[in-house]
Amino acid sequence: MRVAHLHFMVTADGLRTLVTHIFVAGDPQLERGDSVFGVKDSLIKEFVEQPPGTPTPDGRHIGDRNWARCEFDIVLAPERI
């Protein structure tokens, strides 16, 4: 079984494209150190479960189910350094 993670590709005009991922803190696979690739501590993030009926950050209602939120910063480098 693989470690729980999310992939991102972020682009913006004039900035370098960033492809990265974050890992879910507390995942048993992560705790065992079963990751194939090195996992930086800065990429391990807490996900906070939200109760049913809680609107998403953009105001949507997703029905009668739980969801989780995670906050982190993404910083893009200039295209030319």
PDB file of N, CA and C in Angstrom:
ATOM      1  N   MET A   1       0.839  -1.175   0.000  1.00  0.00           N
ATOM      2  CA  MET A   1       0.000   0.000   0.000  1.00  0.00           C
ATOM      3  C   MET A   1       0.890   1.246   0.000  1.00  0.00           C
ATOM      4  N   ARG A   2       0.463   2.286  -0.719  1.00  0.00           N
ATOM      5  CA  ARG A   2       1.257   3.514  -0.812  1.00  0.00           C
ATOM      6  C   ARG A   2       0.863   4.522   0.259  1.00  0.00           C
ATOM      7  N   VAL A   3       1.782   5.398   0.561  1.00  0.00           N
ATOM      8  CA  VAL A   3       1.532   6.479   1.510  1.00  0.00           C
ATOM      9  C   VAL A   3       0.495   7.429   0.909  1.00  0.00           C
ATOM     10  N   ALA A   4      -0.471   7.875   1.719  1.00  0.00           N
ATOM     11  CA  ALA A   4      -1.486   8.823   1.252  1.00  0.00           C
ATOM     12  C   ALA A   4      -0.817  10.146   0.897  1.00  0.00           C
ATOM     13  N   HIS A   5      -1.085  10.631  -0.314  1.00  0.00           N
ATOM     14  CA  HIS A   5      -0.469  11.876  -0.761  1.00  0.00           C
ATOM     15  C   HIS A   5      -1.305  12.518  -1.860  1.00  0.00           C
ATOM     16  N   LEU A   6      -1.059  13.802  -2.096  1.00  0.00           N
ATOM     17  CA  LEU A   6      -1.715  14.570  -3.157  1.00  0.00           C
ATOM     18  C   LEU A   6      -0.647  15.208  -4.024  1.00  0.00           C
ATOM     19  N   HIS A   7      -0.853  15.193  -5.331  1.00  0.00           N
ATOM     20  CA  HIS A   7       0.074  15.817  -6.276  1.00  0.00           C
ATOM     21  C   HIS A   7      -0.463  17.174  -6.714  1.00  0.00           C
ATOM     22  N   PHE A   8       0.464  18.096  -6.989  1.00  0.00           N
ATOM     23  CA  PHE A   8       0.107  19.420  -7.483  1.00  0.00           C
ATOM     24  C   PHE A   8       1.029  19.804  -8.627  1.00  0.00           C
ATOM     25  N   MET A   9       0.477  20.503  -9.614  1.00  0.00           N
ATOM     26  CA  MET A   9       1.282  21.192 -10.617  1.00  0.00           C
ATOM     27  C   MET A   9       0.731  22.613 -10.657  1.00  0.00           C
ATOM     28  N   VAL A  10       1.594  23.576 -10.329  1.00  0.00           N
ATOM     29  CA  VAL A  10       1.181  24.969 -10.225  1.00  0.00           C
ATOM     30  C   VAL A  10       1.927  25.779 -11.273  1.00  0.00           C
ATOM     31  N   THR A  11       1.176  26.562 -12.060  1.00  0.00           N
ATOM     32  CA  THR A  11       1.781  27.400 -13.094  1.00  0.00           C
ATOM     33  C   THR A  11       1.267  28.830 -12.965  1.00  0.00           C
ATOM     34  N   ALA A  12       2.094  29.774 -13.381  1.00  0.00           N
ATOM     35  CA  ALA A  12       1.711  31.185 -13.431  1.00  0.00           C
ATOM     36  C   ALA A  12       2.653  31.883 -14.401  1.00  0.00           C
ATOM     37  N   ASP A  13       2.123  32.836 -15.153  1.00  0.00           N
ATOM     38  CA  ASP A  13       2.933  33.576 -16.121  1.00  0.00           C
ATOM     39  C   ASP A  13       4.140  34.222 -15.443  1.00  0.00           C
ATOM     40  N   GLY A  14       5.308  34.074 -16.060  1.00  0.00           N
ATOM     41  CA  GLY A  14       6.530  34.690 -15.564  1.00  0.00           C
ATOM     42  C   GLY A  14       7.196  33.949 -14.415  1.00  0.00           C
ATOM     43  N   LEU A  15       6.609  32.826 -13.993  1.00  0.00           N
ATOM     44  CA  LEU A  15       7.163  32.059 -12.880  1.00  0.00           C
ATOM     45  C   LEU A  15       7.405  30.621 -13.311  1.00  0.00           C
ATOM     46  N   ARG A  16       8.349  29.963 -12.642  1.00  0.00           N
ATOM     47  CA  ARG A  16       8.659  28.568 -12.967  1.00  0.00           C
ATOM     48  C   ARG A  16       7.532  27.647 -12.512  1.00  0.00           C
ATOM     49  N   THR A  17       7.229  26.657 -13.317  1.00  0.00           N
ATOM     50  CA  THR A  17       6.219  25.663 -12.958  1.00  0.00           C
ATOM     51  C   THR A  17       6.741  24.815 -11.804  1.00  0.00           C
ATOM     52  N   LEU A  18       5.867  24.536 -10.864  1.00  0.00           N
ATOM     53  CA  LEU A  18       6.224  23.703  -9.720  1.00  0.00           C
ATOM     54  C   LEU A  18       5.379  22.434  -9.747  1.00  0.00           C
ATOM     55  N   VAL A  19       6.035  21.293  -9.683  1.00  0.00           N
ATOM     56  CA  VAL A  19       5.355  20.007  -9.524  1.00  0.00           C
ATOM     57  C   VAL A  19       5.814  19.457  -8.181  1.00  0.00           C
ATOM     58  N   THR A  20       4.877  19.180  -7.299  1.00  0.00           N
ATOM     59  CA  THR A  20       5.220  18.719  -5.956  1.00  0.00           C
ATOM     60  C   THR A  20       4.111  17.832  -5.414  1.00  0.00           C
ATOM     61  N   HIS A  21       4.248  17.442  -4.181  1.00  0.00           N
ATOM     62  CA  HIS A  21       3.210  16.656  -3.517  1.00  0.00           C
ATOM     63  C   HIS A  21       3.278  16.921  -2.018  1.00  0.00           C
ATOM     64  N   ILE A  22       2.187  16.588  -1.336  1.00  0.00           N
ATOM     65  CA  ILE A  22       2.170  16.647   0.123  1.00  0.00           C
ATOM     66  C   ILE A  22       1.687  15.291   0.630  1.00  0.00           C
ATOM     67  N   PHE A  23       2.095  14.976   1.839  1.00  0.00           N
ATOM     68  CA  PHE A  23       1.752  13.704   2.460  1.00  0.00           C
ATOM     69  C   PHE A  23       0.841  13.951   3.657  1.00  0.00           C
ATOM     70  N   VAL A  24      -0.024  13.004   3.940  1.00  0.00           N
ATOM     71  CA  VAL A  24      -0.983  13.119   5.033  1.00  0.00           C
ATOM     72  C   VAL A  24      -0.327  12.674   6.340  1.00  0.00           C
ATOM     73  N   ALA A  25      -0.195  13.617   7.274  1.00  0.00           N
ATOM     74  CA  ALA A  25       0.394  13.307   8.585  1.00  0.00           C
ATOM     75  C   ALA A  25      -0.417  12.212   9.262  1.00  0.00           C
ATOM     76  N   GLY A  26       0.272  11.307   9.920  1.00  0.00           N
ATOM     77  CA  GLY A  26      -0.385  10.238  10.652  1.00  0.00           C
ATOM     78  C   GLY A  26      -0.708   9.006   9.834  1.00  0.00           C
ATOM     79  N   ASP A  27      -0.418   9.031   8.530  1.00  0.00           N
ATOM     80  CA  ASP A  27      -0.670   7.845   7.712  1.00  0.00           C
ATOM     81  C   ASP A  27       0.208   6.704   8.224  1.00  0.00           C
ATOM     82  N   PRO A  28      -0.363   5.538   8.492  1.00  0.00           N
ATOM     83  CA  PRO A  28       0.429   4.422   9.031  1.00  0.00           C
ATOM     84  C   PRO A  28       1.611   4.039   8.139  1.00  0.00           C
ATOM     85  N   GLN A  29       1.450   4.107   6.834  1.00  0.00           N
ATOM     86  CA  GLN A  29       2.547   3.776   5.922  1.00  0.00           C
ATOM     87  C   GLN A  29       3.702   4.766   6.097  1.00  0.00           C
ATOM     88  N   LEU A  30       3.378   6.007   6.303  1.00  0.00           N
ATOM     89  CA  LEU A  30       4.391   7.045   6.507  1.00  0.00           C
ATOM     90  C   LEU A  30       5.103   6.822   7.837  1.00  0.00           C
ATOM     91  N   GLU A  31       4.340   6.484   8.852  1.00  0.00           N
ATOM     92  CA  GLU A  31       4.905   6.243  10.183  1.00  0.00           C
ATOM     93  C   GLU A  31       5.879   5.063  10.175  1.00  0.00           C
ATOM     94  N   ARG A  32       5.630   4.068   9.325  1.00  0.00           N
ATOM     95  CA  ARG A  32       6.497   2.891   9.245  1.00  0.00           C
ATOM     96  C   ARG A  32       7.741   3.149   8.416  1.00  0.00           C
ATOM     97  N   GLY A  33       7.759   4.263   7.695  1.00  0.00           N
ATOM     98  CA  GLY A  33       8.909   4.554   6.857  1.00  0.00           C
ATOM     99  C   GLY A  33       8.938   3.720   5.592  1.00  0.00           C
ATOM    100  N   ASP A  34       7.749   3.326   5.093  1.00  0.00           N
ATOM    101  CA  ASP A  34       7.667   2.493   3.899  1.00  0.00           C
ATOM    102  C   ASP A  34       7.779   3.286   2.596  1.00  0.00           C
ATOM    103  N   SER A  35       8.020   4.578   2.678  1.00  0.00           N
ATOM    104  CA  SER A  35       8.076   5.406   1.472  1.00  0.00           C
ATOM    105  C   SER A  35       9.254   5.002   0.606  1.00  0.00           C
ATOM    106  N   VAL A  36       9.003   4.930  -0.697  1.00  0.00           N
ATOM    107  CA  VAL A  36      10.066   4.576  -1.638  1.00  0.00           C
ATOM    108  C   VAL A  36      11.050   5.730  -1.766  1.00  0.00           C
ATOM    109  N   PHE A  37      10.527   6.949  -1.820  1.00  0.00           N
ATOM    110  CA  PHE A  37      11.369   8.134  -1.981  1.00  0.00           C
ATOM    111  C   PHE A  37      11.434   8.884  -0.659  1.00  0.00           C
ATOM    112  N   GLY A  38      12.492   9.653  -0.471  1.00  0.00           N
ATOM    113  CA  GLY A  38      12.626  10.435   0.745  1.00  0.00           C
ATOM    114  C   GLY A  38      11.478  11.418   0.896  1.00  0.00           C
ATOM    115  N   VAL A  39      10.953  11.518   2.089  1.00  0.00           N
ATOM    116  CA  VAL A  39       9.845  12.420   2.383  1.00  0.00           C
ATOM    117  C   VAL A  39      10.368  13.506   3.305  1.00  0.00           C
ATOM    118  N   LYS A  40      10.330  14.750   2.844  1.00  0.00           N
ATOM    119  CA  LYS A  40      10.764  15.871   3.678  1.00  0.00           C
ATOM    120  C   LYS A  40       9.683  16.184   4.708  1.00  0.00           C
ATOM    121  N   ASP A  41      10.106  16.502   5.913  1.00  0.00           N
ATOM    122  CA  ASP A  41       9.144  16.862   6.959  1.00  0.00           C
ATOM    123  C   ASP A  41       8.256  18.026   6.531  1.00  0.00           C
ATOM    124  N   SER A  42       8.808  18.958   5.749  1.00  0.00           N
ATOM    125  CA  SER A  42       8.036  20.130   5.323  1.00  0.00           C
ATOM    126  C   SER A  42       6.888  19.766   4.384  1.00  0.00           C
ATOM    127  N   LEU A  43       6.901  18.550   3.841  1.00  0.00           N
ATOM    128  CA  LEU A  43       5.833  18.110   2.936  1.00  0.00           C
ATOM    129  C   LEU A  43       4.786  17.243   3.633  1.00  0.00           C
ATOM    130  N   ILE A  44       4.940  17.028   4.931  1.00  0.00           N
ATOM    131  CA  ILE A  44       3.954  16.263   5.698  1.00  0.00           C
ATOM    132  C   ILE A  44       3.007  17.266   6.351  1.00  0.00           C
ATOM    133  N   LYS A  45       1.725  17.154   6.035  1.00  0.00           N
ATOM    134  CA  LYS A  45       0.746  18.150   6.483  1.00  0.00           C
ATOM    135  C   LYS A  45      -0.418  17.506   7.226  1.00  0.00           C
ATOM    136  N   GLU A  46      -0.943  18.257   8.180  1.00  0.00           N
ATOM    137  CA  GLU A  46      -2.127  17.833   8.931  1.00  0.00           C
ATOM    138  C   GLU A  46      -3.381  18.156   8.120  1.00  0.00           C
ATOM    139  N   PHE A  47      -4.276  17.209   8.040  1.00  0.00           N
ATOM    140  CA  PHE A  47      -5.583  17.417   7.433  1.00  0.00           C
ATOM    141  C   PHE A  47      -6.599  17.415   8.570  1.00  0.00           C
ATOM    142  N   VAL A  48      -7.431  18.445   8.631  1.00  0.00           N
ATOM    143  CA  VAL A  48      -8.401  18.591   9.711  1.00  0.00           C
ATOM    144  C   VAL A  48      -9.783  18.235   9.169  1.00  0.00           C
ATOM    145  N   GLU A  49     -10.376  17.203   9.755  1.00  0.00           N
ATOM    146  CA  GLU A  49     -11.694  16.758   9.290  1.00  0.00           C
ATOM    147  C   GLU A  49     -12.756  17.798   9.612  1.00  0.00           C
ATOM    148  N   GLN A  50     -13.616  18.047   8.640  1.00  0.00           N
ATOM    149  CA  GLN A  50     -14.719  18.988   8.793  1.00  0.00           C
ATOM    150  C   GLN A  50     -16.028  18.189   8.849  1.00  0.00           C
ATOM    151  N   PRO A  51     -16.943  18.568   9.718  1.00  0.00           N
ATOM    152  CA  PRO A  51     -18.188  17.807   9.847  1.00  0.00           C
ATOM    153  C   PRO A  51     -19.125  18.021   8.657  1.00  0.00           C
ATOM    154  N   PRO A  52     -20.043  17.085   8.450  1.00  0.00           N
ATOM    155  CA  PRO A  52     -21.023  17.242   7.376  1.00  0.00           C
ATOM    156  C   PRO A  52     -21.750  18.580   7.502  1.00  0.00           C
ATOM    157  N   GLY A  53     -22.024  19.191   6.373  1.00  0.00           N
ATOM    158  CA  GLY A  53     -22.733  20.467   6.368  1.00  0.00           C
ATOM    159  C   GLY A  53     -21.827  21.679   6.427  1.00  0.00           C
ATOM    160  N   THR A  54     -20.548  21.489   6.738  1.00  0.00           N
ATOM    161  CA  THR A  54     -19.614  22.613   6.768  1.00  0.00           C
ATOM    162  C   THR A  54     -19.293  23.019   5.334  1.00  0.00           C
ATOM    163  N   PRO A  55     -19.484  24.306   4.984  1.00  0.00           N
ATOM    164  CA  PRO A  55     -19.154  24.715   3.615  1.00  0.00           C
ATOM    165  C   PRO A  55     -17.649  24.675   3.370  1.00  0.00           C
ATOM    166  N   THR A  56     -17.273  24.448   2.121  1.00  0.00           N
ATOM    167  CA  THR A  56     -15.863  24.467   1.731  1.00  0.00           C
ATOM    168  C   THR A  56     -15.351  25.905   1.786  1.00  0.00           C
ATOM    169  N   PRO A  57     -14.030  26.123   1.738  1.00  0.00           N
ATOM    170  CA  PRO A  57     -13.503  27.491   1.804  1.00  0.00           C
ATOM    171  C   PRO A  57     -14.074  28.427   0.735  1.00  0.00           C
ATOM    172  N   ASP A  58     -14.478  27.877  -0.416  1.00  0.00           N
ATOM    173  CA  ASP A  58     -15.066  28.732  -1.459  1.00  0.00           C
ATOM    174  C   ASP A  58     -16.590  28.812  -1.348  1.00  0.00           C
ATOM    175  N   GLY A  59     -17.143  28.329  -0.237  1.00  0.00           N
ATOM    176  CA  GLY A  59     -18.563  28.491   0.037  1.00  0.00           C
ATOM    177  C   GLY A  59     -19.482  27.396  -0.476  1.00  0.00           C
ATOM    178  N   ARG A  60     -18.925  26.360  -1.095  1.00  0.00           N
ATOM    179  CA  ARG A  60     -19.774  25.275  -1.613  1.00  0.00           C
ATOM    180  C   ARG A  60     -20.236  24.363  -0.488  1.00  0.00           C
ATOM    181  N   HIS A  61     -21.387  23.772  -0.696  1.00  0.00           N
ATOM    182  CA  HIS A  61     -21.900  22.745   0.211  1.00  0.00           C
ATOM    183  C   HIS A  61     -21.821  21.424  -0.534  1.00  0.00           C
ATOM    184  N   ILE A  62     -21.163  20.431   0.065  1.00  0.00           N
ATOM    185  CA  ILE A  62     -20.943  19.172  -0.649  1.00  0.00           C
ATOM    186  C   ILE A  62     -21.828  18.051  -0.128  1.00  0.00           C
ATOM    187  N   GLY A  63     -22.876  18.417   0.561  1.00  0.00           N
ATOM    188  CA  GLY A  63     -23.816  17.408   1.024  1.00  0.00           C
ATOM    189  C   GLY A  63     -23.512  16.922   2.426  1.00  0.00           C
ATOM    190  N   ASP A  64     -24.093  15.806   2.736  1.00  0.00           N
ATOM    191  CA  ASP A  64     -24.021  15.259   4.085  1.00  0.00           C
ATOM    192  C   ASP A  64     -22.850  14.293   4.223  1.00  0.00           C
ATOM    193  N   ARG A  65     -21.651  14.821   4.052  1.00  0.00           N
ATOM    194  CA  ARG A  65     -20.455  13.980   4.197  1.00  0.00           C
ATOM    195  C   ARG A  65     -19.311  14.803   4.772  1.00  0.00           C
ATOM    196  N   ASN A  66     -18.414  14.124   5.428  1.00  0.00           N
ATOM    197  CA  ASN A  66     -17.226  14.773   5.987  1.00  0.00           C
ATOM    198  C   ASN A  66     -16.253  15.106   4.866  1.00  0.00           C
ATOM    199  N   TRP A  67     -15.414  16.068   5.106  1.00  0.00           N
ATOM    200  CA  TRP A  67     -14.304  16.371   4.210  1.00  0.00           C
ATOM    201  C   TRP A  67     -13.178  16.913   5.080  1.00  0.00           C
ATOM    202  N   ALA A  68     -11.990  17.029   4.513  1.00  0.00           N
ATOM    203  CA  ALA A  68     -10.836  17.496   5.291  1.00  0.00           C
ATOM    204  C   ALA A  68     -10.211  18.708   4.625  1.00  0.00           C
ATOM    205  N   ARG A  69      -9.650  19.580   5.446  1.00  0.00           N
ATOM    206  CA  ARG A  69      -8.967  20.758   4.918  1.00  0.00           C
ATOM    207  C   ARG A  69      -7.520  20.740   5.377  1.00  0.00           C
ATOM    208  N   CYS A  70      -6.672  21.315   4.531  1.00  0.00           N
ATOM    209  CA  CYS A  70      -5.248  21.393   4.807  1.00  0.00           C
ATOM    210  C   CYS A  70      -4.769  22.736   4.279  1.00  0.00           C
ATOM    211  N   GLU A  71      -4.011  23.446   5.066  1.00  0.00           N
ATOM    212  CA  GLU A  71      -3.484  24.738   4.629  1.00  0.00           C
ATOM    213  C   GLU A  71      -1.969  24.668   4.551  1.00  0.00           C
ATOM    214  N   PHE A  72      -1.429  25.216   3.454  1.00  0.00           N
ATOM    215  CA  PHE A  72       0.016  25.260   3.255  1.00  0.00           C
ATOM    216  C   PHE A  72       0.313  26.313   2.203  1.00  0.00           C
ATOM    217  N   ASP A  73       1.545  26.767   2.168  1.00  0.00           N
ATOM    218  CA  ASP A  73       1.970  27.784   1.203  1.00  0.00           C
ATOM    219  C   ASP A  73       2.674  27.138   0.023  1.00  0.00           C
ATOM    220  N   ILE A  74       2.429  27.697  -1.153  1.00  0.00           N
ATOM    221  CA  ILE A  74       3.167  27.319  -2.356  1.00  0.00           C
ATOM    222  C   ILE A  74       3.851  28.584  -2.856  1.00  0.00           C
ATOM    223  N   VAL A  75       5.165  28.524  -3.025  1.00  0.00           N
ATOM    224  CA  VAL A  75       5.946  29.675  -3.477  1.00  0.00           C
ATOM    225  C   VAL A  75       6.599  29.317  -4.801  1.00  0.00           C
ATOM    226  N   LEU A  76       6.368  30.143  -5.816  1.00  0.00           N
ATOM    227  CA  LEU A  76       6.949  29.912  -7.134  1.00  0.00           C
ATOM    228  C   LEU A  76       8.149  30.823  -7.349  1.00  0.00           C
ATOM    229  N   ALA A  77       9.161  30.298  -8.002  1.00  0.00           N
ATOM    230  CA  ALA A  77      10.378  31.065  -8.303  1.00  0.00           C
ATOM    231  C   ALA A  77      10.196  31.815  -9.620  1.00  0.00           C
ATOM    232  N   PRO A  78      10.897  32.936  -9.781  1.00  0.00           N
ATOM    233  CA  PRO A  78      10.852  33.645 -11.060  1.00  0.00           C
ATOM    234  C   PRO A  78      11.342  32.740 -12.188  1.00  0.00           C
ATOM    235  N   GLU A  79      10.796  32.961 -13.378  1.00  0.00           N
ATOM    236  CA  GLU A  79      11.191  32.152 -14.527  1.00  0.00           C
ATOM    237  C   GLU A  79      12.681  32.276 -14.812  1.00  0.00           C
ATOM    238  N   ARG A  80      13.192  33.476 -14.672  1.00  0.00           N
ATOM    239  CA  ARG A  80      14.629  33.723 -14.893  1.00  0.00           C
ATOM    240  C   ARG A  80      15.232  34.279 -13.622  1.00  0.00           C
ATOM    241  N   ILE A  81      16.310  33.645 -13.209  1.00  0.00           N
ATOM    242  CA  ILE A  81      16.967  34.091 -11.968  1.00  0.00           C
ATOM    243  C   ILE A  81      18.216  34.865 -12.316  1.00  0.00           C
TER     244      ILE A  81
END
